[in-house]
Tab-separated table of C-alpha atoms and ligand atoms in Angstrom:
chain	number	residue	atom	x	y	z
O	22	MET	CA	24.354	-13.166	14.396
O	23	GLY	CA	27.036	-10.602	14.799
O	24	ARG	CA	26.960	-7.194	13.285
O	25	TYR	CA	23.723	-5.421	12.282
O	26	ASP	CA	21.371	-7.495	14.347
O	27	THR	CA	18.909	-4.783	15.336
O	28	VAL	CA	16.607	-3.075	12.867
O	29	LEU	CA	15.889	0.542	13.717
O	30	ILE	CA	12.691	1.843	12.141
O	31	ARG	CA	12.011	5.550	11.667
O	32	TYR	CA	8.637	7.002	10.986
O	33	GLY	CA	9.765	10.469	10.247
O	34	GLU	CA	8.527	13.815	11.314
O	35	LEU	CA	4.836	13.305	11.825
O	36	SER	CA	2.653	16.306	11.395
O	37	THR	CA	0.007	14.532	13.442
O	38	LYS	CA	-0.014	15.160	17.150
O	39	GLY	CA	-1.550	13.712	20.290
O	40	LYS	CA	-4.027	10.904	19.820
O	41	ASN	CA	-3.455	10.687	16.078
O	42	ARG	CA	0.216	10.157	16.669
O	43	LYS	CA	-0.498	7.407	19.178
O	44	ASP	CA	-2.851	5.699	16.715
O	45	PHE	CA	-0.281	6.020	13.949
O	46	ILE	CA	2.423	4.352	16.018
O	47	ARG	CA	0.175	1.642	17.421
O	48	LYS	CA	-1.116	0.712	13.961
O	49	LEU	CA	2.356	0.810	12.440
O	50	TYR	CA	3.619	-1.452	15.213
O	51	GLN	CA	0.771	-3.920	14.567
O	52	ASN	CA	1.306	-3.853	10.806
O	53	ILE	CA	5.030	-4.534	11.164
O	54	GLN	CA	4.324	-7.491	13.463
O	55	ARG	CA	1.713	-8.809	11.033
O	56	ILE	CA	3.995	-8.742	8.009
O	57	LEU	CA	6.728	-10.503	10.023
O	58	ALA	CA	4.379	-12.898	11.817
O	59	ASP	CA	6.137	-15.957	10.404
O	60	PHE	CA	9.334	-15.020	12.290
O	61	PRO	CA	8.384	-15.841	15.897
O	62	ASN	CA	11.806	-15.150	17.421
O	63	LEU	CA	11.973	-11.462	16.614
O	64	ALA	CA	11.927	-9.195	19.659
O	65	TYR	CA	10.145	-5.844	19.299
O	66	ARG	CA	10.509	-2.673	21.269
O	67	ARG	CA	9.255	0.848	20.712
O	68	THR	CA	10.083	4.285	22.013
O	69	HIS	CA	8.239	7.522	21.294
O	70	ASP	CA	9.793	7.880	17.854
O	71	ARG	CA	11.444	4.595	16.924
O	72	ILE	CA	10.655	0.902	16.660
O	73	TYR	CA	13.413	-1.638	17.194
O	74	ILE	CA	13.459	-5.249	16.069
O	75	ARG	CA	16.108	-7.573	17.415
O	76	LEU	CA	16.980	-10.395	14.998
O	77	THR	CA	18.255	-13.806	15.984
O	78	ASP	CA	18.947	-15.983	12.941
O	79	GLU	CA	16.431	-14.544	10.483
O	80	ASP	CA	17.451	-13.784	6.890
O	81	PRO	CA	17.997	-10.004	6.837
O	82	ASP	CA	17.216	-9.820	3.118
O	83	ILE	CA	13.711	-11.154	3.689
O	84	ILE	CA	13.182	-8.825	6.651
O	85	ARG	CA	14.317	-5.905	4.511
O	86	GLU	CA	12.022	-6.813	1.634
O	87	ARG	CA	9.020	-7.161	3.956
O	88	LEU	CA	9.645	-3.913	5.806
O	89	GLN	CA	9.827	-2.047	2.512
O	90	LYS	CA	6.164	-2.973	2.025
O	91	VAL	CA	4.954	-1.421	5.278
O	92	PHE	CA	3.350	1.989	4.812
O	93	GLY	CA	4.166	4.575	7.468
O	94	ILE	CA	7.875	3.735	7.648
O	95	SER	CA	10.001	6.626	6.411
O	96	SER	CA	13.291	4.729	6.594
O	97	PHE	CA	14.995	1.899	8.453
O	98	SER	CA	18.487	0.605	9.096
O	99	PHE	CA	20.171	-2.580	10.157
O	100	THR	CA	22.205	-1.414	13.135
O	101	GLU	CA	24.810	-2.710	15.490
O	102	LYS	CA	23.698	-2.402	19.100
O	103	VAL	CA	26.367	-1.545	21.668
O	104	PRO	CA	26.200	-0.336	25.274
O	105	SER	CA	25.939	3.461	25.550
O	106	ASP	CA	29.605	3.914	26.374
O	107	LEU	CA	31.936	6.202	24.434
O	108	GLU	CA	34.773	3.676	24.148
O	109	GLU	CA	32.400	1.009	22.799
O	110	ILE	CA	30.920	3.472	20.337
O	111	LYS	CA	34.362	4.550	19.099
O	112	LYS	CA	35.536	0.958	18.726
O	113	THR	CA	32.503	-0.061	16.699
O	114	CYS	CA	32.575	2.980	14.420
O	115	LEU	CA	36.266	2.448	13.782
O	116	ALA	CA	35.622	-1.170	12.792
O	117	ILE	CA	32.850	-0.069	10.406
O	118	ALA	CA	35.177	2.507	8.847
O	119	GLN	CA	38.043	0.023	8.506
O	120	GLU	CA	35.867	-2.608	6.871
O	121	SER	CA	34.073	-0.191	4.555
O	122	GLY	CA	36.736	0.330	1.882
O	123	LYS	CA	35.438	3.914	1.575
O	124	LYS	CA	37.543	7.100	1.373
O	125	THR	CA	35.401	9.726	3.074
O	126	PHE	CA	33.074	9.664	6.060
O	127	LYS	CA	30.889	11.725	8.320
O	128	ILE	CA	29.581	11.013	11.817
O	129	ILE	CA	25.956	11.924	12.445
O	130	THR	CA	24.905	11.528	16.064
O	131	ARG	CA	21.470	11.813	17.651
O	132	ARG	CA	21.567	11.871	21.399
O	133	HIS	CA	18.196	10.803	22.801
O	134	ASP	CA	19.651	10.277	26.262
O	135	LYS	CA	20.475	13.755	27.508
O	136	THR	CA	22.367	12.329	30.512
O	137	PHE	CA	25.117	10.960	28.265
O	138	PRO	CA	28.299	12.854	29.229
O	139	LEU	CA	28.984	14.273	25.736
O	140	ASN	CA	26.489	16.145	23.561
O	141	SER	CA	26.011	15.015	19.962
O	142	ASP	CA	28.674	17.377	18.649
O	143	GLY	CA	31.116	16.077	21.244
O	144	ILE	CA	30.372	12.495	20.217
O	145	ASN	CA	30.834	13.391	16.539
O	146	ARG	CA	34.276	14.860	17.285
O	147	ALA	CA	35.426	12.029	19.529
O	148	VAL	CA	34.439	9.331	17.046
O	149	ALA	CA	35.732	11.201	13.996
O	150	GLY	CA	39.067	11.723	15.798
O	151	GLU	CA	39.338	8.009	16.448
O	152	ILE	CA	38.754	7.197	12.764
O	153	LEU	CA	41.122	9.929	11.520
O	154	ARG	CA	43.913	8.710	13.800
O	155	ASN	CA	43.593	5.064	12.814
O	156	THR	CA	42.619	5.022	9.131
O	157	ASP	CA	43.235	6.934	5.897
O	158	LEU	CA	39.608	8.055	5.653
O	159	LYS	CA	38.938	11.796	5.446
O	160	VAL	CA	35.950	13.747	6.674
O	161	ASP	CA	33.522	15.011	4.030
O	162	VAL	CA	30.534	16.704	5.622
O	163	HIS	CA	28.703	17.362	2.354
O	164	GLU	CA	28.852	14.105	0.376
O	165	PRO	CA	30.448	11.449	2.547
O	166	GLU	CA	30.852	7.995	0.978
O	167	LEU	CA	30.340	6.538	4.431
O	168	PRO	CA	27.803	8.348	6.617
O	169	ILE	CA	27.919	6.678	10.042
O	170	GLN	CA	24.826	7.286	12.123
O	171	ILE	CA	24.867	6.935	15.885
O	172	GLU	CA	21.719	6.949	17.990
O	173	VAL	CA	22.409	7.157	21.694
O	174	GLN	CA	19.578	5.832	23.837
O	175	GLN	CA	19.659	5.437	27.600
O	176	ASN	CA	21.223	1.978	27.798
O	177	ASP	CA	22.010	1.096	24.234
O	178	THR	CA	23.439	2.876	21.245
O	179	TYR	CA	22.574	1.940	17.669
O	180	ILE	CA	25.193	2.372	14.973
O	181	THR	CA	24.654	2.061	11.239
O	182	SER	CA	26.078	3.212	7.935
O	183	GLU	CA	23.056	2.600	5.735
O	184	LYS	CA	19.577	4.050	5.521
O	185	ILE	CA	16.982	2.081	3.574
O	186	PRO	CA	14.061	4.129	2.268
O	187	GLY	CA	10.674	3.017	3.587
O	188	ALA	CA	7.416	2.998	1.658
O	189	GLY	CA	6.183	6.278	3.179
O	190	GLY	CA	2.468	6.959	3.460
O	191	TYR	CA	0.303	6.121	6.460
O	192	PRO	CA	-0.059	2.815	8.307
O	193	ALA	CA	-2.725	0.756	6.527
O	194	GLY	CA	-6.083	1.073	8.198
O	195	ILE	CA	-5.685	4.219	10.306
O	196	ASN	CA	-7.719	6.441	8.006
O	197	GLY	CA	-10.906	4.400	7.637
O	198	LYS	CA	-12.313	2.037	5.054
O	199	VAL	CA	-12.944	2.400	1.336
O	200	LEU	CA	-14.753	0.048	-1.040
O	201	LEU	CA	-12.654	-0.445	-4.165
O	202	MET	CA	-14.230	-1.565	-7.412
O	203	LEU	CA	-11.762	-4.291	-8.344
O	204	SER	CA	-11.715	-5.622	-11.897
O	205	GLY	CA	-9.201	-8.076	-13.268
O	206	GLY	CA	-7.459	-5.274	-15.153
O	207	ILE	CA	-4.185	-3.462	-14.675
O	208	ASP	CA	-5.499	-0.321	-13.051
O	209	SER	CA	-7.644	-1.229	-10.089
O	210	PRO	CA	-4.999	-3.307	-8.218
O	211	VAL	CA	-2.687	-0.295	-8.518
O	212	ALA	CA	-5.501	1.871	-7.150
O	213	ALA	CA	-5.739	-0.548	-4.196
O	214	TYR	CA	-2.047	-0.045	-3.490
O	215	GLU	CA	-2.387	3.744	-3.595
O	216	LEU	CA	-5.437	3.745	-1.327
O	217	ILE	CA	-3.742	1.503	1.235
O	218	LYS	CA	-0.712	3.788	1.095
O	219	ARG	CA	-2.902	6.646	2.284
O	220	GLY	CA	-3.736	4.638	5.382
O	221	LEU	CA	-7.094	3.345	4.159
O	222	GLU	CA	-8.316	-0.181	4.588
O	223	VAL	CA	-9.517	-1.540	1.256
O	224	GLU	CA	-12.502	-3.804	0.877
O	225	ALA	CA	-13.257	-4.834	-2.707
O	226	VAL	CA	-16.333	-5.348	-4.848
O	227	HIS	CA	-16.111	-7.289	-8.085
O	228	PHE	CA	-18.842	-7.609	-10.714
O	229	ALA	CA	-18.880	-10.952	-12.483
O	230	SER	CA	-21.171	-12.043	-15.297
O	231	PRO	CA	-21.180	-15.829	-15.378
O	232	PRO	CA	-21.318	-17.760	-17.659
O	233	TYR	CA	-20.038	-14.971	-19.918
O	234	THR	CA	-17.155	-14.470	-17.534
O	235	SER	CA	-15.316	-17.601	-16.471
O	236	GLU	CA	-14.316	-19.022	-13.119
O	237	ASN	CA	-10.747	-18.213	-14.180
O	238	ALA	CA	-11.604	-14.528	-14.386
O	239	ARG	CA	-12.967	-14.600	-10.861
O	240	GLN	CA	-9.940	-16.476	-9.631
O	241	LYS	CA	-7.729	-13.861	-11.220
O	242	VAL	CA	-9.485	-11.144	-9.242
O	243	MET	CA	-8.994	-13.107	-6.028
O	244	ASP	CA	-5.317	-13.599	-6.885
O	245	LEU	CA	-4.928	-9.859	-7.425
O	246	ALA	CA	-6.690	-9.160	-4.127
O	247	SER	CA	-4.278	-11.574	-2.410
O	248	MET	CA	-1.307	-9.842	-3.958
O	249	VAL	CA	-2.266	-6.389	-2.744
O	250	SER	CA	-3.418	-7.689	0.636
O	251	ILE	CA	0.240	-8.053	1.642
O	252	TYR	CA	0.110	-4.288	2.200
O	253	GLN	CA	-2.779	-4.342	4.653
O	254	GLY	CA	-3.570	-7.901	5.769
O	255	GLU	CA	-6.685	-9.809	4.741
O	256	MET	CA	-9.004	-8.191	2.225
O	257	LYS	CA	-12.742	-8.807	2.058
O	258	VAL	CA	-14.028	-9.232	-1.499
O	259	HIS	CA	-17.730	-8.905	-2.383
O	260	ILE	CA	-18.585	-10.700	-5.595
O	261	ILE	CA	-21.729	-9.521	-7.306
O	262	ASN	CA	-23.427	-11.570	-9.986
O	263	PHE	CA	-24.165	-8.959	-12.592
O	264	THR	CA	-25.373	-11.093	-15.532
O	265	ASP	CA	-29.119	-10.440	-15.462
O	266	LEU	CA	-28.735	-6.735	-14.996
O	267	GLN	CA	-26.197	-6.545	-17.772
O	268	LEU	CA	-28.358	-8.498	-20.226
O	269	GLU	CA	-31.318	-6.262	-19.410
O	270	ILE	CA	-29.222	-3.142	-20.034
O	271	TYR	CA	-28.189	-4.375	-23.473
O	272	LYS	CA	-31.763	-5.217	-24.323
O	273	THR	CA	-33.066	-1.863	-23.155
O	274	ALA	CA	-30.383	0.655	-24.057
O	275	GLY	CA	-28.611	-0.914	-26.999
O	276	ASP	CA	-25.113	-0.174	-27.995
O	277	PRO	CA	-23.990	3.430	-27.334
O	278	TYR	CA	-25.347	3.859	-23.806
O	279	ALA	CA	-24.773	0.312	-22.588
O	280	ILE	CA	-21.459	1.003	-20.867
O	281	THR	CA	-22.741	4.217	-19.315
O	282	LEU	CA	-25.743	2.448	-17.858
O	283	MET	CA	-23.735	-0.537	-16.783
O	284	ARG	CA	-21.350	1.671	-14.881
O	285	ARG	CA	-24.155	3.649	-13.290
O	286	MET	CA	-25.553	0.341	-12.013
O	287	MET	CA	-22.147	-0.720	-10.724
O	288	PHE	CA	-21.802	2.525	-8.817
O	289	ARG	CA	-25.282	2.244	-7.318
O	290	ILE	CA	-24.510	-1.258	-6.106
O	291	ALA	CA	-21.072	-0.236	-4.867
O	292	GLN	CA	-22.557	2.595	-2.842
O	293	GLU	CA	-24.998	0.204	-1.212
O	294	VAL	CA	-22.252	-2.339	-0.420
O	295	ALA	CA	-20.069	0.480	0.920
O	296	GLN	CA	-22.760	1.783	3.234
O	297	ARG	CA	-23.602	-1.665	4.554
O	298	ASN	CA	-19.937	-2.259	5.391
O	299	ASN	CA	-18.957	1.079	6.918
O	300	CYS	CA	-16.907	2.182	3.935
O	301	LEU	CA	-17.078	5.965	3.671
O	302	ALA	CA	-16.036	6.142	0.017
O	303	ILE	CA	-15.824	4.195	-3.242
O	304	GLY	CA	-12.464	3.739	-4.971
O	305	THR	CA	-11.856	3.028	-8.655
O	306	GLY	CA	-8.925	2.645	-11.046
O	307	GLU	CA	-10.310	5.220	-13.485
O	308	SER	CA	-7.989	7.607	-15.277
O	309	ILE	CA	-9.204	10.585	-17.302
O	310	GLY	CA	-9.537	9.907	-20.996
O	311	GLN	CA	-8.315	6.317	-20.931
O	312	VAL	CA	-11.474	4.834	-22.501
O	313	ALA	CA	-14.892	6.100	-23.584
O	314	SER	CA	-16.336	5.605	-20.107
O	315	GLN	CA	-13.595	7.721	-18.589
O	316	THR	CA	-14.065	11.001	-20.424
O	317	LEU	CA	-14.961	13.815	-18.066
O	318	GLU	CA	-18.527	13.771	-19.431
O	319	SER	CA	-18.819	10.035	-18.751
O	320	ILE	CA	-17.370	10.325	-15.281
O	321	ALA	CA	-19.812	13.139	-14.489
O	322	CYS	CA	-22.782	11.154	-15.813
O	323	ILE	CA	-21.796	7.996	-13.950
O	324	ASN	CA	-20.766	9.699	-10.708
O	325	SER	CA	-24.115	11.475	-10.456
O	326	VAL	CA	-25.892	8.324	-9.223
O	327	VAL	CA	-23.943	8.207	-5.962
O	328	SER	CA	-23.651	10.630	-3.082
O	329	ILE	CA	-20.625	9.253	-1.227
O	330	PRO	CA	-17.139	10.357	-2.293
O	331	VAL	CA	-15.448	8.492	-5.136
O	332	ILE	CA	-11.661	8.334	-4.859
O	333	ARG	CA	-9.712	7.780	-8.061
O	334	PRO	CA	-6.030	7.578	-7.168
O	335	LEU	CA	-4.945	7.092	-10.793
O	336	VAL	CA	-7.072	9.854	-12.248
O	337	CYS	CA	-4.173	11.917	-13.633
O	338	MET	CA	-1.650	9.173	-14.269
O	339	ASP	CA	-0.481	8.020	-17.688
O	340	LYS	CA	-0.994	4.379	-18.592
O	341	VAL	CA	2.790	3.830	-18.695
O	342	GLU	CA	3.121	5.153	-15.151
O	343	ILE	CA	0.335	2.842	-14.016
O	344	ILE	CA	1.959	-0.126	-15.753
O	345	ASP	CA	5.297	0.657	-14.081
O	346	LEU	CA	3.607	0.670	-10.696
O	347	ALA	CA	1.759	-2.569	-11.481
O	348	LYS	CA	5.110	-4.163	-12.285
O	349	LYS	CA	6.639	-2.788	-9.111
O	350	ILE	CA	3.909	-4.214	-6.881
O	351	GLY	CA	3.897	-7.473	-8.827
O	352	THR	CA	0.315	-7.471	-10.143
O	353	TYR	CA	1.044	-6.765	-13.808
O	354	GLU	CA	1.692	-10.323	-15.001
O	355	THR	CA	-1.544	-11.525	-13.428
O	356	SER	CA	-3.557	-8.565	-14.720
O	357	ILE	CA	-2.603	-9.220	-18.327
O	358	GLN	CA	-3.761	-12.836	-18.288
O	359	PRO	CA	-6.398	-13.019	-21.009
O	360	PHE	CA	-9.588	-13.826	-19.113
O	361	GLU	CA	-12.664	-11.915	-20.151
O	362	ASP	CA	-14.040	-9.492	-17.618
O	363	CYS	CA	-17.624	-8.381	-17.843
O	364	CYS	CA	-16.808	-5.225	-19.776
O	365	THR	CA	-14.827	-6.864	-22.529
O	366	ILE	CA	-17.556	-9.459	-23.208
O	367	PHE	CA	-20.263	-6.930	-23.881
O	368	ASP	CA	-17.913	-4.583	-25.635
O	369	PRO	CA	-20.042	-2.101	-27.552
O	370	LYS	CA	-18.911	-0.966	-30.968
O	371	ASN	CA	-19.772	2.720	-30.559
O	372	PRO	CA	-19.815	3.707	-26.915
O	373	VAL	CA	-20.988	7.264	-26.354
O	374	THR	CA	-18.136	9.510	-25.201
O	375	LYS	CA	-20.341	12.408	-24.089
O	376	PRO	CA	-23.313	10.825	-22.365
O	377	THR	CA	-25.873	13.016	-20.640
O	378	ILE	CA	-27.627	12.311	-17.372
O	379	LYS	CA	-30.962	13.055	-19.056
O	380	ARG	CA	-30.540	10.372	-21.717
O	381	ALA	CA	-29.245	7.864	-19.193
O	382	GLU	CA	-32.294	8.444	-17.008
O	383	GLU	CA	-34.611	8.007	-19.994
O	384	TYR	CA	-33.195	4.540	-20.633
O	385	GLU	CA	-33.292	3.649	-16.966
O	386	ALA	CA	-36.975	4.558	-16.739
O	387	ARG	CA	-37.715	1.669	-19.123
O	388	PHE	CA	-36.975	-1.147	-16.690
O	389	ASP	CA	-37.161	-1.901	-13.015
O	390	TYR	CA	-33.475	-1.713	-12.218
O	391	GLU	CA	-34.052	-1.174	-8.513
O	392	SER	CA	-35.407	-4.637	-7.923
O	393	MET	CA	-32.609	-6.101	-10.052
O	394	ILE	CA	-30.063	-4.274	-7.906
O	395	ALA	CA	-31.764	-5.649	-4.807
O	396	ASP	CA	-31.374	-9.171	-6.262
O	397	CYS	CA	-27.688	-8.548	-6.971
O	398	LEU	CA	-27.141	-7.447	-3.384
O	399	GLU	CA	-29.053	-10.362	-1.968
O	400	ASN	CA	-26.929	-12.858	-3.886
O	401	GLU	CA	-23.537	-11.352	-3.176
O	402	ILE	CA	-20.779	-13.804	-2.284
O	403	ILE	CA	-18.175	-12.684	0.218
O	404	SER	CA	-14.661	-14.117	0.109
O	405	THR	CA	-11.511	-13.227	1.953
O	406	ALA	CA	-8.179	-12.811	0.226
O	407	GLY	CA	-5.054	-12.984	2.334
O	408	PRO	CA	-1.363	-12.766	1.598
O	409	GLU	CA	-0.644	-16.179	3.059
O	410	THR	CA	-3.687	-17.969	1.681
O	411	GLU	CA	-3.303	-20.487	-1.098
O	412	ALA	CA	-5.132	-19.531	-4.268
O	413	GLU	CA	-6.965	-22.889	-4.417
O	414	GLU	CA	-9.029	-22.013	-1.386
O	415	PHE	CA	-11.057	-19.582	-3.411
O	416	LEU	CA	-12.157	-22.023	-6.109
F	521	ATP	P1	-8.919	-1.820	-15.027
F	521	ATP	O1	-7.599	-2.076	-15.628
F	521	ATP	O2	-8.836	-1.503	-13.580
F	521	ATP	O3	-9.913	-2.903	-15.327
F	521	ATP	P2	-9.791	-0.349	-17.262
F	521	ATP	O4	-8.831	0.552	-17.855
F	521	ATP	O5	-10.003	-1.678	-17.882
F	521	ATP	O6	-9.461	-0.522	-15.719
F	521	ATP	P3	-12.605	0.018	-17.056
F	521	ATP	O7	-12.729	-1.403	-17.335
F	521	ATP	O8	-13.439	1.018	-17.763
F	521	ATP	O9	-11.122	0.501	-17.211
F	521	ATP	O10	-12.853	0.216	-15.525
F	521	ATP	C1	-12.646	1.386	-14.828
F	521	ATP	C2	-12.757	1.062	-13.359
F	521	ATP	O11	-14.044	0.539	-13.048
F	521	ATP	C3	-11.801	-0.021	-12.930
F	521	ATP	O12	-10.520	0.495	-12.616
F	521	ATP	C4	-12.493	-0.587	-11.727
F	521	ATP	O13	-12.293	0.241	-10.594
F	521	ATP	C5	-13.954	-0.510	-12.139
F	521	ATP	N1	-14.405	-1.779	-12.760
F	521	ATP	C6	-14.466	-2.082	-14.059
F	521	ATP	N2	-14.937	-3.334	-14.258
F	521	ATP	C7	-15.180	-3.845	-13.028
F	521	ATP	C8	-15.684	-5.096	-12.535
F	521	ATP	N3	-16.003	-6.096	-13.350
F	521	ATP	N4	-15.797	-5.241	-11.200
F	521	ATP	C9	-15.445	-4.250	-10.345
F	521	ATP	N5	-14.985	-3.059	-10.766
F	521	ATP	C10	-14.841	-2.843	-12.073
F	522	MG	MG1	-11.216	-3.280	-16.997
């Protein structure tokens, strides 16, 4: 490969210092190597504020697409690596300018190696002079068509004229683990993406009600988990058989409170699964007002059965915004496949929109839900969804 054979990765101005910064960089480094694991010939190197990847014959478009999925990267560039020598730097920048077809340029130098004979301003002037003398390009310091960036390190200098935005956020997994309630719908996979973006590791719990929900519905959930696992690596999925508990709720509470009770049971089980698996919080794809069970009154009534934090990344988003994100991360088409999930099967006609904790507790006093929850937990099935894994493996 000739030009642009080294990727320079920036992780921005971190507010975190000391050990946190070390953890951030170490995790980011691991996550980058994981997402590029199928390219064994890449050579990695890191300094205190940059990661470099040397390509051999890999397809840069695939590398670019993968790196854009790694949280914690603020931006990256495909660069040309030259020896840290002013004549080499000038020659390369001139070639970039000549080949660009652009009319205006600006040189932006960062000198990491303070022993280099010129300071960054001196390098800017020397390189700009070379381009002005040999081309028709003009300098525009405010809105250059061609911003050429030069990073001078001790032995090598990296030159680029593009800056690709990274995904931002924190490296997946540095901020602890959360248990996400993952349905087959549109919202919860998007919630997974948002949670991972904040540096959390997501483990999932899914409530299935066979035979009312089909094997296809379960497969769909595993497919969704696989899709979002590209952002963090393998994802553990706890599948809870919810049928008996759900039937009992409908028998006991009847129509209006069924959803409220069902969700209170889901949260109780989720809290237990979370605590057994070192997840410090529960995540959901709820959004205020979207359905009867997501009015503020419903959320309050349902949330009251758990004591660990519940994180709802989509809580203030509009459905259209959520759908746009689902399309962006590629889960939308799978989410809209028409397989019944447990909520749509037992869809009550008149769900209460302002449930009270008192009424919910009255219904719950009528049956021994605790032992039913214990049964659910005892019969959980644990699967692993991974980005590289074939869907068939989960059948
Ligand atoms: P989604 O599109 O995520 O299914 P929704 O708009 O259909 O959301 P609900 O079905 O009321 O809304 O679910 C709200 C949240 O509760 C979901 O985002 C998810 O976190 C959780 N949830 C719902 N059903 C299940 C299920 N069968 N298993 C696990 N979690 C669920
Ligand atoms: Mg749903």
